[in-house]
PDB file of C-alpha atoms in Angstrom:
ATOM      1  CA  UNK A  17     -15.445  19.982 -23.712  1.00  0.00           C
ATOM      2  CA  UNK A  18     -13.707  23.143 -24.417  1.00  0.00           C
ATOM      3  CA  UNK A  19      -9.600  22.964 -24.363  1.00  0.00           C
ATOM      4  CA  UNK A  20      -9.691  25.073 -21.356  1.00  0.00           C
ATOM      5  CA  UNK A  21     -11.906  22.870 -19.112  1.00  0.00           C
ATOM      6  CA  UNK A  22      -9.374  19.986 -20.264  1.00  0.00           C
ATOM      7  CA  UNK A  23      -6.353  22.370 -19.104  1.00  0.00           C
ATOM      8  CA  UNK A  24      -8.369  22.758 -16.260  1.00  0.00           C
ATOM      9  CA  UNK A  25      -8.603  19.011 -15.537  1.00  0.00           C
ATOM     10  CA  UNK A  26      -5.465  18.690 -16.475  1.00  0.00           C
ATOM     11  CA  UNK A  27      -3.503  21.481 -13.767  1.00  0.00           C
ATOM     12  CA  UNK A  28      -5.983  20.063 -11.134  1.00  0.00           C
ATOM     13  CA  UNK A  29      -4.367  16.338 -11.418  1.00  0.00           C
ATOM     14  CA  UNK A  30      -1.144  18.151 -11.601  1.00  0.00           C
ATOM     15  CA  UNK A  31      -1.450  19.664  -8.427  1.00  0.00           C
ATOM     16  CA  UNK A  32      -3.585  17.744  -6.259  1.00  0.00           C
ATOM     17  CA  UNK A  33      -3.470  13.980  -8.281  1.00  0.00           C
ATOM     18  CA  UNK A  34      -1.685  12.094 -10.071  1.00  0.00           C
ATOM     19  CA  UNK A  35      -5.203  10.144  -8.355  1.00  0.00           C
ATOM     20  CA  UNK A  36      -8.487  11.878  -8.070  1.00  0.00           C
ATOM     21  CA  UNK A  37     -11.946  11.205  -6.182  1.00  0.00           C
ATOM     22  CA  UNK A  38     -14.643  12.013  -8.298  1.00  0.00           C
ATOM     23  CA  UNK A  39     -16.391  14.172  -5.203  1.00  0.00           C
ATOM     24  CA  UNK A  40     -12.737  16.207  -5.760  1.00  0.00           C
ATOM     25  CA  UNK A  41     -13.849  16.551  -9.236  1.00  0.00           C
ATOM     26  CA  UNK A  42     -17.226  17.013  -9.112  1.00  0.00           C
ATOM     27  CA  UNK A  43     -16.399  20.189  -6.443  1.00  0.00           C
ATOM     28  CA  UNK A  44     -14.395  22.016  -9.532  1.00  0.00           C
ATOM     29  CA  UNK A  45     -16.951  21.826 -11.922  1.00  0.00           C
ATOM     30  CA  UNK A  46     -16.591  18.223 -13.454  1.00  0.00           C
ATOM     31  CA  UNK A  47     -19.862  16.806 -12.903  1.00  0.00           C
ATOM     32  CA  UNK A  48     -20.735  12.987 -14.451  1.00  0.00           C
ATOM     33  CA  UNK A  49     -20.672  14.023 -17.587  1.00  0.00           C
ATOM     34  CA  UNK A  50     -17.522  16.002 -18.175  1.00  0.00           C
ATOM     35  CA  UNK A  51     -15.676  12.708 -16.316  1.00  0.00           C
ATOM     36  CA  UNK A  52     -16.798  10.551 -18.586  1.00  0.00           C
ATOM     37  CA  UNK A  53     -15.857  12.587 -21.631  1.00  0.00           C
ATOM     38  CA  UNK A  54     -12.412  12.843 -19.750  1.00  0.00           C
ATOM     39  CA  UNK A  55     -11.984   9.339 -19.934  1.00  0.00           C
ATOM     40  CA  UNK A  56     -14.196   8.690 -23.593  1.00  0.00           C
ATOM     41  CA  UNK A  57     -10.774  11.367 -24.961  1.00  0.00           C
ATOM     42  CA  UNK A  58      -8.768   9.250 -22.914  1.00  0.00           C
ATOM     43  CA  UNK A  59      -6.952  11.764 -21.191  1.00  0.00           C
ATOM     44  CA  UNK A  60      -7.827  10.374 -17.800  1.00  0.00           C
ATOM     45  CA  UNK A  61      -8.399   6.607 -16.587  1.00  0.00           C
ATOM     46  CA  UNK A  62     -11.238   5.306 -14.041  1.00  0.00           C
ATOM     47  CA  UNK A  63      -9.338   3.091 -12.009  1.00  0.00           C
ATOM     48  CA  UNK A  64     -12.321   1.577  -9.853  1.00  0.00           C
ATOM     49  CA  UNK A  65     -15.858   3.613  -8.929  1.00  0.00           C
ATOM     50  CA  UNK A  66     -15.038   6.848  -7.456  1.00  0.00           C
ATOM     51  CA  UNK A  67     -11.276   7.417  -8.828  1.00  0.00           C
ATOM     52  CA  UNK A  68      -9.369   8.385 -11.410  1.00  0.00           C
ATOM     53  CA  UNK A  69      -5.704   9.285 -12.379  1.00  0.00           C
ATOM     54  CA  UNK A  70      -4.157  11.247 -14.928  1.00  0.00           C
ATOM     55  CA  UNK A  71      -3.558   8.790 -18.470  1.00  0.00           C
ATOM     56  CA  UNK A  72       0.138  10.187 -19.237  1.00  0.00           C
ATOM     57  CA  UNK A  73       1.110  10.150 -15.238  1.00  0.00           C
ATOM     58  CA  UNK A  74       0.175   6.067 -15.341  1.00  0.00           C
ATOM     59  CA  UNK A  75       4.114   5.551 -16.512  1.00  0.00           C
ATOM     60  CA  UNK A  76       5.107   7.663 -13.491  1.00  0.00           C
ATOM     61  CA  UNK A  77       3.406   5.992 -10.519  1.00  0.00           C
ATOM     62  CA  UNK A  78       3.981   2.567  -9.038  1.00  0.00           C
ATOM     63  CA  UNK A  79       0.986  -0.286  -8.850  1.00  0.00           C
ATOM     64  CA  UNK A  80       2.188  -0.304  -4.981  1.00  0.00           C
ATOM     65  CA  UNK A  81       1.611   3.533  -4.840  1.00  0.00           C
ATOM     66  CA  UNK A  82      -1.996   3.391  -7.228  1.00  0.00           C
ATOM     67  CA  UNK A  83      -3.071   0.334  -4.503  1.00  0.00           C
ATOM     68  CA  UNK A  84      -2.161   2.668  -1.504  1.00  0.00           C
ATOM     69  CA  UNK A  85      -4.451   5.443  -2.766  1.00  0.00           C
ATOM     70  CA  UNK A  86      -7.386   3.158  -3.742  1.00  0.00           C
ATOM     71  CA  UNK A  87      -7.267   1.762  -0.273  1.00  0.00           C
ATOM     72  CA  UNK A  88      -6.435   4.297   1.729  1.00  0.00           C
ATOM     73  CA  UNK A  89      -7.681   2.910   5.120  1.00  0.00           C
ATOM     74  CA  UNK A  90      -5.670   0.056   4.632  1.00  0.00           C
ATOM     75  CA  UNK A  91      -2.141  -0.737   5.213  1.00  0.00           C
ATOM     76  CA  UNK A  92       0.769  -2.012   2.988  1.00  0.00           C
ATOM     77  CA  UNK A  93       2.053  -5.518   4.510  1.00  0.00           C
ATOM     78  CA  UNK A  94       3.864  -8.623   3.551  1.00  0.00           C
ATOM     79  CA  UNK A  95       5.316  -9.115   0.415  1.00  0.00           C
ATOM     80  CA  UNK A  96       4.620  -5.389  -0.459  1.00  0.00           C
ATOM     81  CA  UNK A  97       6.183  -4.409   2.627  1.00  0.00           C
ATOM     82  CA  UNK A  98       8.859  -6.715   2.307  1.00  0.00           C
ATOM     83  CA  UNK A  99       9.914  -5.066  -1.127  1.00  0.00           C
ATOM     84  CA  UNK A 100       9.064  -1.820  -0.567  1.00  0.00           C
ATOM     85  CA  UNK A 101      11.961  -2.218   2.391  1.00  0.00           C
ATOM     86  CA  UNK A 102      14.095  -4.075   0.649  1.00  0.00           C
ATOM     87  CA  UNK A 103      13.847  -7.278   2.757  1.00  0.00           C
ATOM     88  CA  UNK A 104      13.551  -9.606   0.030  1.00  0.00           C
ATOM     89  CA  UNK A 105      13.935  -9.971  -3.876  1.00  0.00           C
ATOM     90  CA  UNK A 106      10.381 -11.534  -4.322  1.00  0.00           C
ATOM     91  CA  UNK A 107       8.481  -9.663  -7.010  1.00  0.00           C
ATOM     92  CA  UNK A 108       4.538 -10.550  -5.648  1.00  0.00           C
ATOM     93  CA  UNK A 109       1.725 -10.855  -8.298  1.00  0.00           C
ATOM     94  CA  UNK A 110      -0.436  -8.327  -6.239  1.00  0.00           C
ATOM     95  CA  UNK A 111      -0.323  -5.348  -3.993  1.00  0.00           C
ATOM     96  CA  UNK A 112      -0.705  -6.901   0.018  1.00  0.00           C
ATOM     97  CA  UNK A 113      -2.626  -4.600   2.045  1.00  0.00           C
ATOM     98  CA  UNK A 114      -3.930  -5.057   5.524  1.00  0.00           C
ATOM     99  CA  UNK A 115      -7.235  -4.106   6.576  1.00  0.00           C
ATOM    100  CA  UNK A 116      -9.296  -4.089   9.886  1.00  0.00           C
ATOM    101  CA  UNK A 117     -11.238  -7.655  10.409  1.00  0.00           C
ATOM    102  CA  UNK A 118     -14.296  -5.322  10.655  1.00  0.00           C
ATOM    103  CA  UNK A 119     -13.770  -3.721   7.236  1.00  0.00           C
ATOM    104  CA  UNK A 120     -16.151  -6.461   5.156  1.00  0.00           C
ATOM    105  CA  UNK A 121     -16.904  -4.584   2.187  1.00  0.00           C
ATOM    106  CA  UNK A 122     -14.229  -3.225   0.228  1.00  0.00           C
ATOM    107  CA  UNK A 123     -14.062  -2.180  -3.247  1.00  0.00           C
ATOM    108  CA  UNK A 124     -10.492  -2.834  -5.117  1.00  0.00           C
ATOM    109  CA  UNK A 125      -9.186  -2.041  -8.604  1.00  0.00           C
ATOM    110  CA  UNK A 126      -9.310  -3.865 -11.269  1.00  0.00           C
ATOM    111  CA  UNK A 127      -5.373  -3.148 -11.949  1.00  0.00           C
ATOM    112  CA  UNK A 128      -3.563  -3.055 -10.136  1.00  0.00           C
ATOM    113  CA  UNK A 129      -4.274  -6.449  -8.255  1.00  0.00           C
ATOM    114  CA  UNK A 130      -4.607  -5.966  -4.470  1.00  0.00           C
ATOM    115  CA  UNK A 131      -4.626  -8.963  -2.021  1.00  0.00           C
ATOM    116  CA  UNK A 132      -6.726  -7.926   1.295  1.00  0.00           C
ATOM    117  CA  UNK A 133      -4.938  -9.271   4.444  1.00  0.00           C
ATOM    118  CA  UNK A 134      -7.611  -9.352   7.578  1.00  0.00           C
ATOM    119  CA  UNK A 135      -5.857  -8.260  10.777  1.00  0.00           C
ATOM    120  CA  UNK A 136      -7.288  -7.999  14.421  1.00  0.00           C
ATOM    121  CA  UNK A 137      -8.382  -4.726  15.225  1.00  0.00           C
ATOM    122  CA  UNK A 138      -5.820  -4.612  18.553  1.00  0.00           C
ATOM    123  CA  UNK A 139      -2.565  -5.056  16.446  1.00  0.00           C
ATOM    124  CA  UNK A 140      -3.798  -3.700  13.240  1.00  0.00           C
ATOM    125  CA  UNK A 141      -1.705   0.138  13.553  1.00  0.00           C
ATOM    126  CA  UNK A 142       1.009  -2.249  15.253  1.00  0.00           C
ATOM    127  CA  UNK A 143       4.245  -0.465  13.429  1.00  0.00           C
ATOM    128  CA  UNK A 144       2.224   1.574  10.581  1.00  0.00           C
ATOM    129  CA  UNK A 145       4.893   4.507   9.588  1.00  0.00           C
ATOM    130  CA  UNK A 146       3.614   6.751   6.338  1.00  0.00           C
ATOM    131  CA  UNK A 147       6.114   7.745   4.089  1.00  0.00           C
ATOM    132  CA  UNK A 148       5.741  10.306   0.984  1.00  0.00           C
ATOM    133  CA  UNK A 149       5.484   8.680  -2.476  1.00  0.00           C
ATOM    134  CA  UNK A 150       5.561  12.026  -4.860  1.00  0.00           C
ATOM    135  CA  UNK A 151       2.209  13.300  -4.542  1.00  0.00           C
ATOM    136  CA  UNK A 152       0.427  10.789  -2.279  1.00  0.00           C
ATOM    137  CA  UNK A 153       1.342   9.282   1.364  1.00  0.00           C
ATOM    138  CA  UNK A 154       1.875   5.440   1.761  1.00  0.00           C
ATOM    139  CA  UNK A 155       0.386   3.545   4.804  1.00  0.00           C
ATOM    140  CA  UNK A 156       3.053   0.759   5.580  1.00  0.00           C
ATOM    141  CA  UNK A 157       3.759  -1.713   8.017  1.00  0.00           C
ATOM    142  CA  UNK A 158       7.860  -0.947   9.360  1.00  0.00           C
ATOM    143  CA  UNK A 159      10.209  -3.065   8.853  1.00  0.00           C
ATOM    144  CA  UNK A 160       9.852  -4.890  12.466  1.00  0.00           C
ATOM    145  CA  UNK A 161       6.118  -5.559  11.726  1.00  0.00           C
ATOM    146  CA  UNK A 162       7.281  -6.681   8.354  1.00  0.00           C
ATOM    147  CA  UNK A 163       9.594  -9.465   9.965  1.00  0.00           C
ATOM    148  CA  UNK A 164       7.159 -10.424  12.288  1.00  0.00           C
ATOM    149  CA  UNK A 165       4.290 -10.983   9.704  1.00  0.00           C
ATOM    150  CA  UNK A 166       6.556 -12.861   7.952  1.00  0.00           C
ATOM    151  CA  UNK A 167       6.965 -15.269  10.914  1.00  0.00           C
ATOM    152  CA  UNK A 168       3.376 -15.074  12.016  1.00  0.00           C
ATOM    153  CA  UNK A 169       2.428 -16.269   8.386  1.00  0.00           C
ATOM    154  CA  UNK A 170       5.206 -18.731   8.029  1.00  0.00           C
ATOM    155  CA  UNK A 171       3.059 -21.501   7.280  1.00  0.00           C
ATOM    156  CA  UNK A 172       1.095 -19.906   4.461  1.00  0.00           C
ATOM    157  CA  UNK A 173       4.170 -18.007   2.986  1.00  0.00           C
ATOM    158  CA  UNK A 174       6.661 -20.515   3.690  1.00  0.00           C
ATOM    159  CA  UNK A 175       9.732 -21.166   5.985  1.00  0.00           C
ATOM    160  CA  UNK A 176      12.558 -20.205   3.632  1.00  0.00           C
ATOM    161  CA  UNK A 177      10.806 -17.043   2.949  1.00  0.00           C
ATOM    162  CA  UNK A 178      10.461 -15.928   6.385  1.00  0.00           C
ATOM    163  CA  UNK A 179      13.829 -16.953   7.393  1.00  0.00           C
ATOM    164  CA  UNK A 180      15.170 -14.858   4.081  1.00  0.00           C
ATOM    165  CA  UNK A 181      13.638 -11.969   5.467  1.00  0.00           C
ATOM    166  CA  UNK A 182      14.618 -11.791   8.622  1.00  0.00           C
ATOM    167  CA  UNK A 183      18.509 -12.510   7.643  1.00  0.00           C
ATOM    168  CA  UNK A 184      18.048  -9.657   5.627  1.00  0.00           C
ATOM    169  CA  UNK A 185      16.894  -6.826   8.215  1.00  0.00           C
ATOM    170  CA  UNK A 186      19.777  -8.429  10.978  1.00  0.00           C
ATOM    171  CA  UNK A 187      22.155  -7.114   7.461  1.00  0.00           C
ATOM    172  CA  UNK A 188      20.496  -3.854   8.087  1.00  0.00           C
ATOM    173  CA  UNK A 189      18.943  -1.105  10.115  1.00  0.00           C
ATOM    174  CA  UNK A 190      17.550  -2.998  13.256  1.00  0.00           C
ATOM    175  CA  UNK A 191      15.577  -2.342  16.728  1.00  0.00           C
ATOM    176  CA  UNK A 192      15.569  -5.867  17.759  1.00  0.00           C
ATOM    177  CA  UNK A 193      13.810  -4.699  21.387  1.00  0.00           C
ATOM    178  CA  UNK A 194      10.951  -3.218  18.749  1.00  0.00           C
ATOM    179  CA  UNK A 195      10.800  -6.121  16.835  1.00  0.00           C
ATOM    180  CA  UNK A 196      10.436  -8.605  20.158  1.00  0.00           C
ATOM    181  CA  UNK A 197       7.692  -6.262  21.198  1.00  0.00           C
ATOM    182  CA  UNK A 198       5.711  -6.281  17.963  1.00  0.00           C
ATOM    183  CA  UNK A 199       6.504 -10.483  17.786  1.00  0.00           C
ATOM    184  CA  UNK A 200       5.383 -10.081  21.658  1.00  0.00           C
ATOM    185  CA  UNK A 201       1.892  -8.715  20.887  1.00  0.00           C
ATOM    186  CA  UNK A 202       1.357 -10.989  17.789  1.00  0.00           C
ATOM    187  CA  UNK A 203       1.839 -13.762  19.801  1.00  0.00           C
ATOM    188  CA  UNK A 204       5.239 -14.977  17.976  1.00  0.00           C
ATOM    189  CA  UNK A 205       7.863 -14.199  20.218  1.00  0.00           C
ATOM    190  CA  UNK A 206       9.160 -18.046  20.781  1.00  0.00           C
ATOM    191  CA  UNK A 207       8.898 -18.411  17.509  1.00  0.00           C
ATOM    192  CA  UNK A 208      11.226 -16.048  15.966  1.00  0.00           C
ATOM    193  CA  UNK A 209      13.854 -15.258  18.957  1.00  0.00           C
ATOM    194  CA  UNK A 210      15.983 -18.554  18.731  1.00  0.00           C
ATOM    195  CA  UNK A 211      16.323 -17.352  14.780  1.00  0.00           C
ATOM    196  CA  UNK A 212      17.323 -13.842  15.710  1.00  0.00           C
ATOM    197  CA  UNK A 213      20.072 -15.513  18.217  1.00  0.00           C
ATOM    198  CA  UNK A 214      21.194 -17.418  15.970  1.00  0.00           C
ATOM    199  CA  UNK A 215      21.817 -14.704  13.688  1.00  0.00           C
ATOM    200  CA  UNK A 216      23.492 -12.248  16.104  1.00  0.00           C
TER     201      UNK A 216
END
């Protein structure tokens, strides 16, 4: 490969990465072959079939961020939403992301870890907000559908944890009439309103 096809590869994950499809690739000129030299030199990374990023932009992007991109149907939730707005201190082994119940198949990295979350297909764009992460958009759940998760899931994730979280958004920004709506459609509303009382 010539050192202007790699400064080639290199201004196109500059501008459109720090994550690239291959079909992205493959429509500037990279075909099979000049990706896998790419990655042989080590100046990009395959990060699961079909993507790539950029080997000295790895330091610069977040696993939540890389996780995002390789699943970019799904949505960020729980524990990853939890952190990402600041509801609790918890530092989770993998990336959470929600998916639609009929989503069967889906192909995740090797790293980061990603934990798939099945949701019902009625609630499952209950509270999604995108925000900008440098060069790529995030899917997350807000911080209302965060809270409510957390209570909906209570008996998997634990009571302390839930509880944690939800003293933490009353500290904060809150839209406790959103929040009873989103606990209202996911079927926890008696569950979680003598807590927020409480905490008023």
């Amino acid at each position: 490969m010539t050192d202007k096809k790699r400064e080639l590869a290199r201004l196109l994950f500059k501008q459109y990465g720090p994550i690239l499809k291959a079909g992205f690739l493959r429509g500037h000129g990279f075909h099979s072959r000049a990706i896998a030299e790419l990655v042989e030199q080590e100046f990009v990374q395959k990060l699961k079939t079909g993507y790539y990023i950029w080997n000295a932009a790895v330091a610069g992007i977040s696993d939540l961020e890389v996780a995002a991109t390789l699943v970019p149907f799904g949505i960020v939730c729980l524990q990853s939403a939890a952190v990402f707005h600041e509801l609790t201190m918890l530092n989770p082994l993998a990336v959470t992301i929600a998916i639609p119940a009929n989503r069967t198949r889906v192909s995740v990295p090797q790293y980061p870890p990603v934990e798939l979350v099945s949701c019902a297909i009625p609630t499952f764009e209950l509270g999604l907000s995108e925000y900008d992460a440098g060069s790529s958009r995030i899917r997350v759940y807000n911080r209302e559908r965060t809270v409510a998760d957390f209570f909906r899931k209570r008996r998997q994730l634990g009571d302390d944890l839930a509880l944690e979280v939800l003293q933490t958004y009353m500290r904060g920004p809150r839209n406790l009439q959103k929040l009873f709506d989103y606990a209202g459609a996911l079927r926890i509303k008696s569950v979680i309103k003598p807590y927020v009382e409480a905490l008023i």
